[in-house]
mmCIF file of C-alpha atoms in Angstrom:
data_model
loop_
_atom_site.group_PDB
_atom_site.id
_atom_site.type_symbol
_atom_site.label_atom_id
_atom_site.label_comp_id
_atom_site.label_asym_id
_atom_site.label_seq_id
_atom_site.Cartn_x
_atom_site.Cartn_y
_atom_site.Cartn_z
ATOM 1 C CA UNK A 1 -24.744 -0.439 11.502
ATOM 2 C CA UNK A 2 -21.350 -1.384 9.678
ATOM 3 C CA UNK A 3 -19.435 -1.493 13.271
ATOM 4 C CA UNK A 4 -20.807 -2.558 16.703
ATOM 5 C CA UNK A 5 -19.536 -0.462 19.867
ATOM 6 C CA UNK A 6 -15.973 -1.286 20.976
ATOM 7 C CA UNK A 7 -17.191 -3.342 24.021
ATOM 8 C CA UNK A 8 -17.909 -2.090 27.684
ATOM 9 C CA UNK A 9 -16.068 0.643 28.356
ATOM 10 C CA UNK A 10 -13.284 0.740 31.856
ATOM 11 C CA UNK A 11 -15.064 0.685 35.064
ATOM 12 C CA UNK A 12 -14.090 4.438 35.281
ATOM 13 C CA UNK A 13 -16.068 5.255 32.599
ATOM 14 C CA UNK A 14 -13.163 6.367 30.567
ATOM 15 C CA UNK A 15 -12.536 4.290 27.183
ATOM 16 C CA UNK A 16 -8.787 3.022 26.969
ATOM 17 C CA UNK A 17 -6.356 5.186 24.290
ATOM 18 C CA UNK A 18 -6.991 1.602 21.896
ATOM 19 C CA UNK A 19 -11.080 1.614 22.520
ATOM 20 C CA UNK A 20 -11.063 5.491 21.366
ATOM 21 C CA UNK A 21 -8.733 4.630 18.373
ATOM 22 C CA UNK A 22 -11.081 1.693 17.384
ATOM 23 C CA UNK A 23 -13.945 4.030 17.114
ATOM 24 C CA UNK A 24 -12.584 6.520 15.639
ATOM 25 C CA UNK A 25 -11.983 3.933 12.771
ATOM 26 C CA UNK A 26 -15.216 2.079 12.712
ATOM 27 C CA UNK A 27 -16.959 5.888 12.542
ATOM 28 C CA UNK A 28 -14.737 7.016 10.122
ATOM 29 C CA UNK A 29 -15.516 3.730 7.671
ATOM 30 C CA UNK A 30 -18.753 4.247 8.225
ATOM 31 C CA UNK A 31 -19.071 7.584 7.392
ATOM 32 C CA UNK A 32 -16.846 6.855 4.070
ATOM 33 C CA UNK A 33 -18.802 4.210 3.511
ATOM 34 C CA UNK A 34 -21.905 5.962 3.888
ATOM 35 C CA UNK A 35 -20.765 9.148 1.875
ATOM 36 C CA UNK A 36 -19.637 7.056 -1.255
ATOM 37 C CA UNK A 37 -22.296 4.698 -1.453
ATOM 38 C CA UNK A 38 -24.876 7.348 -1.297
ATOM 39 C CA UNK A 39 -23.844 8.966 -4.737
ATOM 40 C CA UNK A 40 -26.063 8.299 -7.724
ATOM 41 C CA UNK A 41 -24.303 6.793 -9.811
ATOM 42 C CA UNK A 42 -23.000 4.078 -7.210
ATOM 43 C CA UNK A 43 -25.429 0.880 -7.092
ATOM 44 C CA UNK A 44 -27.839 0.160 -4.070
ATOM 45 C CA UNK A 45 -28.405 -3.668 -5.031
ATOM 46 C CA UNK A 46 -26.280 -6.501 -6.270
ATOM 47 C CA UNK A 47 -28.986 -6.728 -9.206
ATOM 48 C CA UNK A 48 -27.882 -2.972 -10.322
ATOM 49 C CA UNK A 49 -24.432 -4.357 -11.261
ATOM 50 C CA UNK A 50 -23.694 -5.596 -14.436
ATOM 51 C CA UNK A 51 -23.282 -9.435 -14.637
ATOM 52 C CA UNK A 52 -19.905 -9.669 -14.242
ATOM 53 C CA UNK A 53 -18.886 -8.026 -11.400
ATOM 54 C CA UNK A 54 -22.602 -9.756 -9.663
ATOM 55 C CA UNK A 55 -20.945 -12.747 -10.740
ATOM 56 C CA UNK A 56 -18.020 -12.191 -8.502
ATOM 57 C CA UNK A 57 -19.460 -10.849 -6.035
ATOM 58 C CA UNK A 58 -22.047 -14.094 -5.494
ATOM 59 C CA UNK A 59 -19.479 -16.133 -6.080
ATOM 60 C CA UNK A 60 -17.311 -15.027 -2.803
ATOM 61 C CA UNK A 61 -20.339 -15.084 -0.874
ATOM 62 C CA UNK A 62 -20.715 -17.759 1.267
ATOM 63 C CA UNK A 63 -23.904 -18.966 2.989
ATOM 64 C CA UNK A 64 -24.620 -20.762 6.234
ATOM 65 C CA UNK A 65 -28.702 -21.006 6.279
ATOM 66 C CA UNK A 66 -28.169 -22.974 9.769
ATOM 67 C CA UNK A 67 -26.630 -19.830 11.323
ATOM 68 C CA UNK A 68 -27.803 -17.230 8.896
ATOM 69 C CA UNK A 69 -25.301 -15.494 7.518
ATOM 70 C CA UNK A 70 -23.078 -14.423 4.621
ATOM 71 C CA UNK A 71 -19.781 -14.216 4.765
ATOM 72 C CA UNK A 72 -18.128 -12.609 1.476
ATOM 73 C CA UNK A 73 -14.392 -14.232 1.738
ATOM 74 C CA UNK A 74 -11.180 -12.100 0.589
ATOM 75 C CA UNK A 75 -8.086 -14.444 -0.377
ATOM 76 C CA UNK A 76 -5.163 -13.122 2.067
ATOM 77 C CA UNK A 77 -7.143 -12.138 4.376
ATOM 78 C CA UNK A 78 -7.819 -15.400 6.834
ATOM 79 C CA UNK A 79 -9.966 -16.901 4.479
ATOM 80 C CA UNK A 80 -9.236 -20.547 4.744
ATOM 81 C CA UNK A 81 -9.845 -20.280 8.584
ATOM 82 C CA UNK A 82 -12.906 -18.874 7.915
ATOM 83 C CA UNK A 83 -13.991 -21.185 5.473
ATOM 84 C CA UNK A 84 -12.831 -24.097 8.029
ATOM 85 C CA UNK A 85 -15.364 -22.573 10.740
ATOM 86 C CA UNK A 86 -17.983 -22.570 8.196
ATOM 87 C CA UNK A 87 -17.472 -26.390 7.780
ATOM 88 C CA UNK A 88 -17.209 -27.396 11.292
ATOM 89 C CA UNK A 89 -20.597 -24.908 12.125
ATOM 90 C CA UNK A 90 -22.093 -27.364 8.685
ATOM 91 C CA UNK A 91 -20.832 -30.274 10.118
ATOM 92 C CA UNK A 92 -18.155 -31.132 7.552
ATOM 93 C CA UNK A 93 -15.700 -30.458 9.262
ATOM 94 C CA UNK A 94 -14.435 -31.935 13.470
ATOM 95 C CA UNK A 95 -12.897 -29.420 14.397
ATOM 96 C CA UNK A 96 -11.043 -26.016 13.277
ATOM 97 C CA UNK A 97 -7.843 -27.539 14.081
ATOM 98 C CA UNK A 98 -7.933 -30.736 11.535
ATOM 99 C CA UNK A 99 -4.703 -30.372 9.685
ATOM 100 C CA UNK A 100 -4.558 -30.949 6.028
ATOM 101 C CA UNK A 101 -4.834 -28.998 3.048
ATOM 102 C CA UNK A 102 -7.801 -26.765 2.549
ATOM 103 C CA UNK A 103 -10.788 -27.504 -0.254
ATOM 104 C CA UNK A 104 -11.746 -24.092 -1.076
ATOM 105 C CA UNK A 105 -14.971 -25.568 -2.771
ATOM 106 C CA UNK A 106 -16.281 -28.700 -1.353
ATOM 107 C CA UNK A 107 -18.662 -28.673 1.415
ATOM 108 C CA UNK A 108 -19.205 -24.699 0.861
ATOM 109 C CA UNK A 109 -22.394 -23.212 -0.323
ATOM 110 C CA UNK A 110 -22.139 -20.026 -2.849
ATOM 111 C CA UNK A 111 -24.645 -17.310 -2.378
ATOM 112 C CA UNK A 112 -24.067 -17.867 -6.646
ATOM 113 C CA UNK A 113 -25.459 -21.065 -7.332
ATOM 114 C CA UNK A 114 -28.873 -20.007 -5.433
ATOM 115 C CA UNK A 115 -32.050 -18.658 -7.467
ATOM 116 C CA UNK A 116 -32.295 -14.711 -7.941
ATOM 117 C CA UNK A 117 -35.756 -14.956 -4.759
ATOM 118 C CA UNK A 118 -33.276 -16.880 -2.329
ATOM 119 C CA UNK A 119 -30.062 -14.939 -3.302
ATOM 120 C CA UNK A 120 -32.513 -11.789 -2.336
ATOM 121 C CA UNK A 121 -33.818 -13.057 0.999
ATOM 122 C CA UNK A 122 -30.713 -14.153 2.526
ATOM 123 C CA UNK A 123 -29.474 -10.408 1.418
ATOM 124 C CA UNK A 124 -32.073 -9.007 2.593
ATOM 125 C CA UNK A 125 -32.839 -11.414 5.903
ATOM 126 C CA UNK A 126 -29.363 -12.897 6.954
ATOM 127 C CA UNK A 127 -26.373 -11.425 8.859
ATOM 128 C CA UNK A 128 -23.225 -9.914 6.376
ATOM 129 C CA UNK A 129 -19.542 -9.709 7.446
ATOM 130 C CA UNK A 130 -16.104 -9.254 5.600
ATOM 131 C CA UNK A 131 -12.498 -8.867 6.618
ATOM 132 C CA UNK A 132 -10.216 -6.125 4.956
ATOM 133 C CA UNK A 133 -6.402 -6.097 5.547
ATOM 134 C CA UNK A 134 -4.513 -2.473 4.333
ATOM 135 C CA UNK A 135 -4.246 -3.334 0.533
ATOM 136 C CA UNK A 136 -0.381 -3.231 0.152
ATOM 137 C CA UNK A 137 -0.043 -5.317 2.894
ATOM 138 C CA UNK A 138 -2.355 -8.110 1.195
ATOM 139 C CA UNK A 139 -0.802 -7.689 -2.325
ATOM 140 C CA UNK A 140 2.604 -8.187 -1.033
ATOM 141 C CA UNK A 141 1.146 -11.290 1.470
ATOM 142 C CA UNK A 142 -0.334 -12.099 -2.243
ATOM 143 C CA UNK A 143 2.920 -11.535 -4.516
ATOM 144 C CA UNK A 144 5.274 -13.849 -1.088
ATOM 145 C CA UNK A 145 2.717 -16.591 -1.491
ATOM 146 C CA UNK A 146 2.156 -17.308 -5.034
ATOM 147 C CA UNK A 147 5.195 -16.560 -6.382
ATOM 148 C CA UNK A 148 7.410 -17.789 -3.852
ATOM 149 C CA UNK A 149 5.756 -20.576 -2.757
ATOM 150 C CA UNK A 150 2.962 -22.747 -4.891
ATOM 151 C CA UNK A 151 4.248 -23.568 -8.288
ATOM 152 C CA UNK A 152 0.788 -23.141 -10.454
ATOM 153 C CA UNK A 153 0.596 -19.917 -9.777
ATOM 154 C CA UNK A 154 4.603 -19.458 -11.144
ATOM 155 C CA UNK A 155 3.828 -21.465 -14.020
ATOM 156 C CA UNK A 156 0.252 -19.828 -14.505
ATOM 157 C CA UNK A 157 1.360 -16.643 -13.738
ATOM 158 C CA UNK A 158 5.304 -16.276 -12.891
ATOM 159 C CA UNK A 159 6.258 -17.083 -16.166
ATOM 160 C CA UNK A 160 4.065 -14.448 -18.365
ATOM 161 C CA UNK A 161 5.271 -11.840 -16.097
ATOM 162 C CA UNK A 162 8.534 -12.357 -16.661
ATOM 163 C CA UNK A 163 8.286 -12.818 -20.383
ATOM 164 C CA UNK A 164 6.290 -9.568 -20.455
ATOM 165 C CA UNK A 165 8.572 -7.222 -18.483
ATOM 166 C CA UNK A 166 12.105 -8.477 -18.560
ATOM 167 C CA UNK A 167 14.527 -8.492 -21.472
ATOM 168 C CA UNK A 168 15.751 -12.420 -22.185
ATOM 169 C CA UNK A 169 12.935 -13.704 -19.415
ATOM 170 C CA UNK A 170 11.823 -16.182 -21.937
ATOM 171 C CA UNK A 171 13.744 -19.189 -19.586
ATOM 172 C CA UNK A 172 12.310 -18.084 -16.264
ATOM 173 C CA UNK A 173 10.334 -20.876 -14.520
ATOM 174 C CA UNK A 174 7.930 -17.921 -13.197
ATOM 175 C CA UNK A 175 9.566 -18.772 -9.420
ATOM 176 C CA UNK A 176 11.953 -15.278 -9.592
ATOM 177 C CA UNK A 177 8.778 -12.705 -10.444
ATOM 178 C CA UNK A 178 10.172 -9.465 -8.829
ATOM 179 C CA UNK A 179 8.134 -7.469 -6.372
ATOM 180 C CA UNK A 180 8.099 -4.753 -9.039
ATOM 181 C CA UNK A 181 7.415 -6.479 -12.176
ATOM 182 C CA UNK A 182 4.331 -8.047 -10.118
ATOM 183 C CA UNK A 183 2.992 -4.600 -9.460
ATOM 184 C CA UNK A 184 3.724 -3.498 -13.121
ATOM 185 C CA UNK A 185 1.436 -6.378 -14.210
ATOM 186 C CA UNK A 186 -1.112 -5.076 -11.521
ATOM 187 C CA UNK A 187 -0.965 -2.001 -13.429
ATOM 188 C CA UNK A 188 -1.818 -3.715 -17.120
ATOM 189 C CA UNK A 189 -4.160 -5.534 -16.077
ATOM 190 C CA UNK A 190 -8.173 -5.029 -15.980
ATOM 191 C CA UNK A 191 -9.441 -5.117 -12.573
ATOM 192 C CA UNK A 192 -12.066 -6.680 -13.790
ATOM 193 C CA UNK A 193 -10.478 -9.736 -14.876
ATOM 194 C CA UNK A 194 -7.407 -9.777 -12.205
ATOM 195 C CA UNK A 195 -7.137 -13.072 -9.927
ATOM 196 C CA UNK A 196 -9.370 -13.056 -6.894
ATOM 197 C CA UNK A 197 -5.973 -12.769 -4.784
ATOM 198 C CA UNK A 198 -5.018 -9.517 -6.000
ATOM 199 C CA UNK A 199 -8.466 -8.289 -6.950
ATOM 200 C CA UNK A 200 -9.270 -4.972 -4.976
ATOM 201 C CA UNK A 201 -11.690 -6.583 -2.160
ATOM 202 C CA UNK A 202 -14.388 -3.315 -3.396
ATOM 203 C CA UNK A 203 -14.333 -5.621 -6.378
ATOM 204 C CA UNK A 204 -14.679 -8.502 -4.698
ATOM 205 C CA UNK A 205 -16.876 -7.913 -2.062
ATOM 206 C CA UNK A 206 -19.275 -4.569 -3.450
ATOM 207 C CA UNK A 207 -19.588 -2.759 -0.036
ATOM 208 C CA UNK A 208 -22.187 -0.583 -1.840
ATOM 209 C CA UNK A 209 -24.396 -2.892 -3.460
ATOM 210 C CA UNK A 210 -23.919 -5.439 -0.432
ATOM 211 C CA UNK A 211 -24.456 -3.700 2.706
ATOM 212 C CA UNK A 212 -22.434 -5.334 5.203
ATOM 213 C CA UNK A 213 -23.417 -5.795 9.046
ATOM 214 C CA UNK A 214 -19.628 -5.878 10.417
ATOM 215 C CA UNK A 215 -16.422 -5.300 8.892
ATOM 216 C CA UNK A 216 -13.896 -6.689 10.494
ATOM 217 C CA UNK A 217 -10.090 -6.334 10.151
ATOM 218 C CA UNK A 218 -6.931 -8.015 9.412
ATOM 219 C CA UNK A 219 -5.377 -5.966 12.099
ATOM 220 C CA UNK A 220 -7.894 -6.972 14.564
ATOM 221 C CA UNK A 221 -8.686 -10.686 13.474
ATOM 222 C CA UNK A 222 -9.064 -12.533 16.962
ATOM 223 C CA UNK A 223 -11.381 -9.706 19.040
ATOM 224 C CA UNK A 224 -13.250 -9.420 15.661
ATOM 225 C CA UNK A 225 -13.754 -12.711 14.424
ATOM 226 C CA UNK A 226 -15.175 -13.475 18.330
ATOM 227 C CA UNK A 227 -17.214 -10.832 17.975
ATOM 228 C CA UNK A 228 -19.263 -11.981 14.538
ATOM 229 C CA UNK A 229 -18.776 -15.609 16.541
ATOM 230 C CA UNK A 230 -20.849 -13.941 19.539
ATOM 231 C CA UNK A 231 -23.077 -12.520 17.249
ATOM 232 C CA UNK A 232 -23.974 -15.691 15.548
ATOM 233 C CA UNK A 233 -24.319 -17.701 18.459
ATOM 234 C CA UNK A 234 -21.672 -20.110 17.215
ATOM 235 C CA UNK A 235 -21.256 -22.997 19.745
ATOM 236 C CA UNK A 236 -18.753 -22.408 22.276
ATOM 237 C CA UNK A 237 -16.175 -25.244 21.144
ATOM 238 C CA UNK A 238 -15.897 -22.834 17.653
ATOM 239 C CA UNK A 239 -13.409 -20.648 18.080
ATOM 240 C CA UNK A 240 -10.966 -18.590 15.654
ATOM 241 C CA UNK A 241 -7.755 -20.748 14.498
ATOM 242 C CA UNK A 242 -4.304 -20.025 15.382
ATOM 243 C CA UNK A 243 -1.935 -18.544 12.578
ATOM 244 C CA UNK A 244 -0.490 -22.449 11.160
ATOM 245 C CA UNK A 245 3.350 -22.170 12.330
ATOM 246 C CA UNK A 246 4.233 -22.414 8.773
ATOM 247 C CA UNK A 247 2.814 -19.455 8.021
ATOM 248 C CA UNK A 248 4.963 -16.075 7.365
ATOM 249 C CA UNK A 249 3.296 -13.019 8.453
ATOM 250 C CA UNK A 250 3.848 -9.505 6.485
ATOM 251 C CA UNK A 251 5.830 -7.223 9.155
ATOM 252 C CA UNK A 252 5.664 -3.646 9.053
ATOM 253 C CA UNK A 253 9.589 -4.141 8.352
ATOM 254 C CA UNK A 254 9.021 -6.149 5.708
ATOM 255 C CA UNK A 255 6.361 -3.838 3.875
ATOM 256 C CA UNK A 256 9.200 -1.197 4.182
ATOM 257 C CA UNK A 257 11.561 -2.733 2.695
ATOM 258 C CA UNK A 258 9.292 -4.062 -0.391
ATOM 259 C CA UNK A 259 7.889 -0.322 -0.565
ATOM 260 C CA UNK A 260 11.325 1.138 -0.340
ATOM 261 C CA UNK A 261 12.958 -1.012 -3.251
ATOM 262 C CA UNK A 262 10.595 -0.360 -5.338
ATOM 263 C CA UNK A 263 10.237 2.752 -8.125
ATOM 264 C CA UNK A 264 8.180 4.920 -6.688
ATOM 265 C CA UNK A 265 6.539 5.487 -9.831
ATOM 266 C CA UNK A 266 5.180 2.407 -9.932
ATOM 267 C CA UNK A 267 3.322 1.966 -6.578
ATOM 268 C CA UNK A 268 1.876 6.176 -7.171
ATOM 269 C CA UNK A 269 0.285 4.872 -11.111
ATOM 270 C CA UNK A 270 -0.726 1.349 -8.971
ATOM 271 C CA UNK A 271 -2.727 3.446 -6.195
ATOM 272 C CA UNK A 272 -5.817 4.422 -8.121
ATOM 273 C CA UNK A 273 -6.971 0.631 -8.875
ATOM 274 C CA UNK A 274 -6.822 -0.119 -5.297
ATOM 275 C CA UNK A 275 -8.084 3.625 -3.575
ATOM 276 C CA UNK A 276 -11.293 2.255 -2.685
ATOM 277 C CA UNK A 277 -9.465 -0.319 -0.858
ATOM 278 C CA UNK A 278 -7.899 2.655 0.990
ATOM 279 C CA UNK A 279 -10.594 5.237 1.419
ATOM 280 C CA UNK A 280 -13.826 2.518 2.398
ATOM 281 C CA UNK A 281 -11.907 0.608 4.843
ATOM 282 C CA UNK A 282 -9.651 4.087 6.368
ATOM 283 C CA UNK A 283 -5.887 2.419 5.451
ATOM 284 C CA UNK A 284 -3.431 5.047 4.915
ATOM 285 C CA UNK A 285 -2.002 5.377 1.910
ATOM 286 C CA UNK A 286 1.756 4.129 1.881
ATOM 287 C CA UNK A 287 4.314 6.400 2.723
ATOM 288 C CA UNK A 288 7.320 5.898 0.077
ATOM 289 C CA UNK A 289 8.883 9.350 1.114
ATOM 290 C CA UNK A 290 12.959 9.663 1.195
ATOM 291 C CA UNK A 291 12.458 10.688 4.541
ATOM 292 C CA UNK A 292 10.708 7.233 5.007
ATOM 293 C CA UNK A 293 12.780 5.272 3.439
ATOM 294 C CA UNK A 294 15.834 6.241 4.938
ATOM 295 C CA UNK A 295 14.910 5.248 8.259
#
């Protein structure tokens, strides 16, 4: 099963209005999930996909033999705190809460760099969790981040953008990348071959060829994360980080406003590379009505 139950029900016997809404969702992905993945022409194995996209998809697998289990991480989605657990349950690491910045490779073991026999028995044999966030929500957590905050990305990134999509952009530093000109590069570009933090997380993670144990959400991240915790029989003195103070969440006002200044056009033609996204993991599509937008 994708989804465990919601946890013991009220002593009444009556599930909680929240309980009943977290079923309905974990039925309703599994069901999609279930629907889509049975068509023909989808692939059953991580061996049925050609080698790029297995590439990427063993490559944000990560393994913990002590534990067993694979975790496929998705960038803006509490990776780094999961990749932080992974190192203290390893050893690598004291303690979730050591401050300093995060080595996304060291001390990490890729499902990749194992032989074809062990990459198969852990898929076969180990437990399989991911973490989805609703997709607009993660590319504009995505589009805050790079572009307003970490200046390889604005030089790597930022400053093709701008030279691509705005008249006389040839000066930008890549640190003034509009919300909109970062979606109409979403919309050029091959999924494919799109960064890992604004690569659709089907593409990332291959729900179909990888079938996944849990999938836990963004929305959700403490009770879930303790769940696949539980279910691992992490020790005790593991627990899920707190959000780093620093760190500026996405607000359903701020997703408004980024949705609402922004040509509708644009996020309509941007919607098919990411409706996977929507329609595996039950996010709504985003509302960019007048009716909406006025409010």
């Amino acid at each position: 099963p994708l989804h465990p139950p919601a946890g013991p029900s009220r002593r009444d016997g009556r599930d909680s209005p929240a309980e009943l809404e977290l079923e309905v969702l974990r039925d309703t992905r599994n069901r999609t999930i279930r629907a889509l993945c049975g068509q023909r022409s989808m692939p059953r194995s991580v061996w049925e996909l050609p080698p790029g996209q297995r590439r990427t998809v063993l490559r944000h697998l990560l393994v913990s033999d002590k534990y067993r289990f694979l975790y496929c991480y998705v960038p803006k989605v509490a990776c780094s705190n999961w990749k932080r657990i992974l190192k203290v349950l390893d050893g690598a690491l004291e303690s979730v809460d050591v401050r300093g910045k995060m080595d996304h490779k060291s001390d990490l073991v890729f499902l990749g760099d194992m032989k074809p026999e062990e990459i198969s028995y852990r898929l076969k044999h180990y437990y399989k969790f991911i973490f989805v966030r609703n997709p607009m929500e993660r590319l504009l957590s995505a589009y805050r981040n790079k572009f307003g905050e970490i200046k390889e990305y604005q030089q790597k990134y930022g400053v093709e953008i701008v030279r691509r999509y705005r008249k006389n952009g040839g000066n930008s530093a890549g640190d003034d990348v509009s919300f909109s000109e970062f979606l109409q590069y979403l919309l050029d570009e091959d999924v494919e071959r799109m960064n890992e933090h604004w690569m659709p997380i089907y593409n990332l993670c291959q729900p179909c060829a990888v079938r996944y144990d849990f999938i836990g959400s963004y929305e959700r991240l403490h009770a879930d994360a303790n769940h696949v915790l539980e279910h691992i029989q992490s020790p005790s003195f593991v627990r899920f980080p707190e959000r780093q103070a620093w760190y500026k969440p996405v607000t359903a006002e701020t997703l408004h406003y980024y949705l609402c200044n922004t040509q509708r056009r644009l996020i309509r033609e941007l919607l098919p590379k990411y409706i996977l996204d929507f329609s595996l993991f039950a996010y709504p599509l985003p509302n960019i009505t007048s009716e909406f937008c006025r409010q």
